[in-house]
Amino acid sequence: MAKIIVVTSGKGGVGKTTTSAAIATGLALRGFKTVVIDFDVGLRNLDLIMGCERRVVYDFVNVIKKEATLNQAMIKDKRTPGLYILPASQTRDKDALTMEGVQTVLDNLAKDFEYIICDSPAGIEQGAQMALYFADEAIVVTNPEVSSVRDSDRIIGILQSKSLKAEQGGTVKEHLLLTRYNPERVAAAEMLSVADVEDILAVPLLGVIPESEAVLKASNQGAPVILDQESQAGQAYLDAVSRLLGEEVEHRFLDVQKKGFLKRLLGGK
Amino acid sequence: MANVCFQMKGTAFTAVVMDLYDYSADLFLAQLKQKINTAPQFFNASPLVLNLAPFEGELKDEQLEQIVAACREMGLQPIACRGAGIELKYTVMGLGLASLPSAKTRSTDIQAEPAQSKAAHVKASPLAGNKEPAFRPSKVITKPVRSGQQVYAEGCDLIVMAAVSQGAEVLADGHIHIYGPLRGRALAGVKGDTNARVFCRQMEAELVSIAGYFVLNEKLRELCWKEAAHAFLEGESIQVSAI
């Protein structure tokens, strides 16, 4: 039975799509057959981050409207075996998704895949609620700043009340993923610390992704940052995937790193 | 600051609630007339809340307009609509009515109240045989109350065994106990109990209110901030002290 994981945040621009791409790729790298679905109908981005934008013919909405089959719409990732992408439609709006349609697609995918990653749109409206409704687990992506933390708190409340699991009396397993973390700015009290965010949200920490130039570079190149295993962000995502699979891995990149003499001289990061 | 012109308070009023089950223009008007004739004084200029929740089928915009017009004509003052669907939202607004969320359990209680004036209420209680108020078990919440969530303990105390987040709201007719940080709003004694108190392990509230009187975050920061504290009403001002 496939596990459905929603990547959500409430607030926009915190790294949901980057995280969806990285986690899905990471799970496929570990040998699990994985599909990542873009729920952001009308503002589709996942295809760009995954570097498959030129191969989109049919999309999620076509499948729901039965204008195309799942196999026609799904794009096989060229880099990572066992990874598929189901892109969103750019020309429709979020009302094009129906509860029954989404359920049928997820049921069909569950037959073939071990993990289904749902990349949620920002906000708390229908689109976001549709993305989280069928989830077994949720990765709540949060930036270390107050407005992002409050929006995450709100979306956790929605997970606990408006998901299928909650309606059946169960719970969606929640994971907190802190992105764009900058230890130097935390030390200078310009940014909330990991402890602050954990204290406010009271959700187990899945990982901390340090702010890294590699993320922007990876997005622009259309290759998930987790493939850039030289970068701290890539390594942090690999750790997060291990923790998602139940392994115990120590958190890294939380403290200010002392720059070596040579590095300071060369200005490297 | 110049002279204070006003003060804002939260409070509860009694109003007549009309539970609407069915509607056809003639029948409605006839029954409304009949009802009002039973107690013309009581219904004269009486505030009215239209409860659409029990209505079977779909109420059309123009039907709602007719109902409100009929009520106004009969001397009632419709002030709000409860349980109106999203499709009626603009009609409700256009009629100058407030939109109240539908409450499943409360409607019966509120209905019973208008019949008793304050004096009648005082007289009625000894007649009831000096009964102690029935024991109402407290409402216990074990999970964090998140931003945007609201918890109301009706007719009893509220106990929260986790954090109350910023943007969350906890209300009780009695006391409120919070065994975690209180970062949202806590309103005790919302039906006017001035003896109600708010207790918490870590005071970081946006607002603390007792029986309609309140203090805001700015004031709280000067008193017991992030400490275990309780708030109670003394005269018309809220006192906050460490525990």
Short mmCIF file of C-alpha atoms in Angstrom, two decimals, chain A:
data_model
loop_
_atom_site.label_atom_id
_atom_site.label_comp_id
_atom_site.label_asym_id
_atom_site.label_seq_id
_atom_site.Cartn_x
_atom_site.Cartn_y
_atom_site.Cartn_z
CA MET A 1 0.00 0.00 0.00
CA ALA A 2 1.40 3.32 -1.01
CA LYS A 3 2.13 5.98 1.54
CA ILE A 4 0.72 9.41 0.66
CA ILE A 5 2.83 12.30 1.93
CA VAL A 6 1.70 15.91 1.51
CA VAL A 7 4.27 18.71 1.48
CA THR A 8 2.50 21.79 2.77
CA SER A 9 3.14 25.09 4.59
CA GLY A 10 0.28 27.58 4.39
CA LYS A 11 2.66 30.36 3.40
CA GLY A 12 4.05 30.65 -0.11
CA GLY A 13 7.69 30.76 -1.13
CA VAL A 14 9.04 28.76 1.79
CA GLY A 15 10.29 25.83 -0.31
CA LYS A 16 7.39 23.39 -0.73
CA THR A 17 8.14 22.55 -4.35
CA THR A 18 11.91 22.39 -3.76
CA THR A 19 11.22 20.03 -0.86
CA SER A 20 8.72 17.90 -2.82
CA ALA A 21 11.25 17.47 -5.62
CA ALA A 22 14.10 16.69 -3.23
CA ILE A 23 12.18 14.25 -1.02
CA ALA A 24 10.64 12.43 -4.00
CA THR A 25 14.04 12.12 -5.66
CA GLY A 26 15.60 11.01 -2.38
CA LEU A 27 13.01 8.27 -1.90
CA ALA A 28 13.55 7.07 -5.48
CA LEU A 29 17.33 7.08 -4.91
CA ARG A 30 16.71 4.78 -1.94
CA GLY A 31 14.96 2.36 -4.29
CA PHE A 32 11.29 3.20 -3.64
CA LYS A 33 9.00 3.65 -6.60
CA THR A 34 7.79 7.21 -6.15
CA VAL A 35 5.48 9.65 -7.90
CA VAL A 36 5.33 13.35 -7.15
CA ILE A 37 2.11 15.23 -7.97
CA ASP A 38 1.87 18.98 -8.51
CA PHE A 39 -1.38 20.19 -6.90
CA ASP A 40 -0.65 23.82 -7.70
CA VAL A 41 -3.07 24.03 -10.64
CA GLY A 42 -2.65 27.32 -12.48
CA LEU A 43 0.79 28.06 -11.02
CA ARG A 44 2.62 24.93 -11.96
CA ASN A 45 6.29 24.89 -11.00
CA LEU A 46 7.27 21.37 -10.09
CA ASP A 47 8.02 20.50 -13.74
CA LEU A 48 10.60 23.31 -13.85
CA ILE A 49 12.30 22.24 -10.63
CA MET A 50 12.38 18.65 -11.90
CA GLY A 51 13.65 19.80 -15.30
CA CYS A 52 10.89 18.16 -17.32
CA GLU A 53 8.90 21.22 -18.44
CA ARG A 54 9.44 20.48 -22.15
CA ARG A 55 8.00 17.01 -21.82
CA VAL A 56 4.61 17.99 -20.37
CA VAL A 57 1.84 16.94 -22.76
CA TYR A 58 -1.06 15.98 -20.53
CA ASP A 59 -1.56 16.97 -16.92
CA PHE A 60 -3.31 16.14 -13.65
CA VAL A 61 -6.52 17.94 -14.66
CA ASN A 62 -6.64 16.05 -17.99
CA VAL A 63 -6.48 12.80 -16.04
CA ILE A 64 -9.22 13.87 -13.63
CA LYS A 65 -11.43 14.92 -16.57
CA LYS A 66 -10.63 11.60 -18.23
CA GLU A 67 -9.14 13.38 -21.24
CA ALA A 68 -5.93 11.38 -20.81
CA THR A 69 -4.81 8.26 -18.99
CA LEU A 70 -2.44 8.32 -16.05
CA ASN A 71 0.28 6.69 -18.14
CA GLN A 72 -0.01 9.41 -20.78
CA ALA A 73 0.25 12.21 -18.23
CA MET A 74 3.00 10.84 -16.00
CA ILE A 75 6.54 11.82 -16.92
CA LYS A 76 9.38 9.42 -16.17
CA ASP A 77 12.33 11.21 -14.61
CA LYS A 78 15.45 10.96 -16.76
CA ARG A 79 17.97 11.09 -13.93
CA THR A 80 16.51 8.93 -11.22
CA PRO A 81 15.05 5.49 -11.94
CA GLY A 82 11.69 4.74 -10.31
CA LEU A 83 10.66 8.40 -10.16
CA TYR A 84 7.62 9.83 -11.96
CA ILE A 85 6.13 13.31 -12.12
CA LEU A 86 2.45 14.18 -12.56
CA PRO A 87 2.42 17.84 -13.59
CA ALA A 88 -0.32 20.35 -12.83
CA SER A 89 -2.27 22.22 -15.46
CA GLN A 90 -1.12 25.75 -16.13
CA THR A 91 -4.28 26.88 -17.91
CA ARG A 92 -6.97 25.84 -15.44
CA ASP A 93 -7.65 26.99 -11.91
CA LYS A 94 -7.75 25.10 -8.65
CA ASP A 95 -11.51 24.45 -8.86
CA ALA A 96 -10.75 22.00 -11.68
CA LEU A 97 -9.75 19.45 -9.03
CA THR A 98 -12.62 17.42 -7.61
CA MET A 99 -12.50 15.27 -4.51
CA GLU A 100 -13.70 12.17 -6.38
CA GLY A 101 -11.29 12.80 -9.24
CA VAL A 102 -8.30 13.17 -6.92
CA GLN A 103 -9.30 10.06 -5.01
CA THR A 104 -9.55 7.98 -8.20
CA VAL A 105 -6.11 9.14 -9.36
CA LEU A 106 -4.54 8.43 -5.96
CA ASP A 107 -6.20 5.00 -5.78
CA ASN A 108 -4.83 4.10 -9.19
CA LEU A 109 -1.34 5.36 -8.33
CA ALA A 110 -1.39 3.47 -5.03
CA LYS A 111 -1.48 0.19 -6.96
CA ASP A 112 1.90 0.84 -8.59
CA PHE A 113 3.82 3.14 -6.29
CA GLU A 114 5.28 2.93 -2.81
CA TYR A 115 5.32 6.67 -2.14
CA ILE A 116 3.03 9.40 -3.45
CA ILE A 117 4.29 12.92 -2.73
CA CYS A 118 1.69 15.69 -3.03
CA ASP A 119 3.13 19.16 -3.61
CA SER A 120 0.52 21.47 -2.11
CA PRO A 121 -0.21 25.00 -3.31
CA ALA A 122 0.17 27.86 -0.83
CA GLY A 123 -2.83 29.05 1.14
CA ILE A 124 -5.47 27.21 3.12
CA GLU A 125 -8.21 27.15 0.50
CA GLN A 126 -9.65 24.36 -1.60
CA GLY A 127 -6.45 23.58 -3.50
CA ALA A 128 -4.37 23.16 -0.37
CA GLN A 129 -7.13 21.23 1.40
CA MET A 130 -7.46 18.90 -1.59
CA ALA A 131 -3.71 18.19 -1.50
CA LEU A 132 -3.74 17.26 2.17
CA TYR A 133 -7.12 15.51 2.41
CA PHE A 134 -5.94 11.99 1.58
CA ALA A 135 -2.50 12.22 3.22
CA ASP A 136 -1.09 9.62 5.60
CA GLU A 137 1.81 11.85 6.57
CA ALA A 138 2.58 15.53 6.20
CA ILE A 139 5.82 17.42 5.84
CA VAL A 140 5.22 20.95 7.09
CA VAL A 141 7.77 23.26 5.50
CA THR A 142 8.57 26.32 7.61
CA ASN A 143 11.03 29.19 7.38
CA PRO A 144 12.51 30.46 10.64
CA GLU A 145 10.42 33.62 10.72
CA VAL A 146 7.23 34.46 12.60
CA SER A 147 4.73 34.71 9.75
CA SER A 148 5.78 31.38 8.27
CA VAL A 149 5.59 29.71 11.68
CA ARG A 150 2.10 31.06 12.30
CA ASP A 151 0.86 29.89 8.89
CA SER A 152 2.35 26.45 9.55
CA ASP A 153 0.51 26.35 12.85
CA ARG A 154 -2.70 27.10 10.97
CA ILE A 155 -2.14 24.38 8.38
CA ILE A 156 -1.36 21.83 11.13
CA GLY A 157 -4.73 22.72 12.64
CA ILE A 158 -6.36 22.02 9.27
CA LEU A 159 -4.49 18.71 8.96
CA GLN A 160 -5.89 17.75 12.35
CA SER A 161 -9.46 18.64 11.50
CA LYS A 162 -10.09 18.49 7.75
CA SER A 163 -8.12 15.48 6.53
CA LEU A 164 -9.67 12.10 5.79
CA LYS A 165 -7.56 10.55 8.56
CA ALA A 166 -8.89 13.08 11.05
CA GLU A 167 -12.48 12.55 9.94
CA GLN A 168 -12.02 8.82 10.52
CA GLY A 169 -10.68 9.50 14.02
CA GLY A 170 -7.02 8.93 13.19
CA THR A 171 -4.14 11.37 12.86
CA VAL A 172 -1.93 12.46 10.01
CA LYS A 173 1.70 11.92 11.06
CA GLU A 174 3.34 15.34 11.01
CA HIS A 175 6.96 16.23 10.31
CA LEU A 176 8.51 19.66 10.62
CA LEU A 177 11.06 20.67 8.00
CA LEU A 178 12.82 23.94 8.63
CA THR A 179 14.21 25.46 5.44
CA ARG A 180 16.39 28.47 4.60
CA TYR A 181 18.05 28.18 8.01
CA ASN A 182 20.96 30.52 8.58
CA PRO A 183 22.90 29.81 11.80
CA GLU A 184 24.78 33.12 11.60
CA ARG A 185 21.55 35.10 11.57
CA VAL A 186 20.17 32.95 14.39
CA ALA A 187 23.29 33.74 16.42
CA ALA A 188 22.71 37.44 15.71
CA ALA A 189 19.08 37.01 16.92
CA GLU A 190 17.74 38.01 13.49
CA MET A 191 16.13 34.65 12.90
CA LEU A 192 14.15 32.19 15.02
CA SER A 193 16.20 29.23 16.22
CA VAL A 194 15.30 25.56 15.73
CA ALA A 195 14.37 25.42 19.42
CA ASP A 196 12.04 28.43 19.09
CA VAL A 197 10.17 26.92 16.15
CA GLU A 198 9.94 23.48 17.78
CA ASP A 199 8.62 25.13 20.94
CA ILE A 200 5.87 26.98 19.06
CA LEU A 201 4.78 24.21 16.70
CA ALA A 202 5.37 21.13 18.90
CA VAL A 203 5.87 18.84 15.88
CA PRO A 204 8.79 16.35 15.57
CA LEU A 205 11.67 17.77 13.55
CA LEU A 206 12.37 15.97 10.26
CA GLY A 207 15.26 18.14 9.22
CA VAL A 208 16.85 21.55 8.95
CA ILE A 209 17.89 22.68 5.48
CA PRO A 210 20.51 25.43 5.61
CA GLU A 211 20.12 28.48 3.40
CA SER A 212 22.29 27.65 0.42
CA GLU A 213 23.09 29.09 -2.97
CA ALA A 214 22.92 25.56 -4.28
CA VAL A 215 19.10 25.60 -3.95
CA LEU A 216 18.58 28.50 -6.36
CA LYS A 217 21.16 27.07 -8.73
CA ALA A 218 19.47 23.68 -8.67
CA SER A 219 16.04 25.21 -9.33
CA ASN A 220 17.29 27.16 -12.30
CA GLN A 221 19.05 24.12 -13.71
CA GLY A 222 16.00 21.93 -13.20
CA ALA A 223 17.81 19.35 -11.09
CA PRO A 224 16.54 18.67 -7.54
CA VAL A 225 19.07 19.98 -5.02
CA ILE A 226 19.32 16.57 -3.34
CA LEU A 227 21.34 15.43 -6.38
CA ASP A 228 23.96 18.08 -5.55
CA GLN A 229 25.52 16.02 -2.81
CA GLU A 230 28.44 18.42 -2.44
CA SER A 231 26.08 21.08 -1.10
CA GLN A 232 24.96 21.29 2.50
CA ALA A 233 21.33 21.61 1.41
CA GLY A 234 21.62 18.41 -0.64
CA GLN A 235 23.14 16.53 2.28
CA ALA A 236 20.53 17.88 4.69
CA TYR A 237 17.75 16.62 2.38
CA LEU A 238 19.40 13.19 2.22
CA ASP A 239 19.39 13.12 6.04
CA ALA A 240 15.73 14.16 6.05
CA VAL A 241 14.83 11.29 3.71
CA SER A 242 16.63 8.84 6.00
CA ARG A 243 14.66 10.15 8.98
CA LEU A 244 11.44 9.90 6.99
CA LEU A 245 12.28 6.21 6.51
CA GLY A 246 12.62 5.84 10.28
CA GLU A 247 16.40 5.96 10.58
CA GLU A 248 18.08 7.95 13.32
CA VAL A 249 20.42 10.55 11.89
CA GLU A 250 21.94 13.41 13.83
CA HIS A 251 20.99 16.92 12.76
CA ARG A 252 23.75 18.83 10.95
CA PHE A 253 24.44 22.40 9.88
CA LEU A 254 22.75 23.92 12.94
CA ASP A 255 25.71 25.88 14.26
CA VAL A 256 27.81 28.68 12.87
CA GLN A 257 30.73 27.21 10.99
CA LYS A 258 34.11 28.70 11.51
CA LYS A 259 35.62 29.57 8.19
CA GLY A 260 39.15 28.32 7.67
CA PHE A 261 41.96 30.72 6.82
CA LEU A 262 42.09 29.65 3.19
CA LYS A 263 38.33 29.80 2.75
CA ARG A 264 38.20 33.30 4.21
CA LEU A 265 40.98 34.30 1.86
CA LEU A 266 39.17 32.89 -1.15
CA GLY A 267 35.75 34.05 0.07
CA GLY A 268 34.29 30.62 -0.56
CA LYS A 269 31.07 29.40 0.98
#
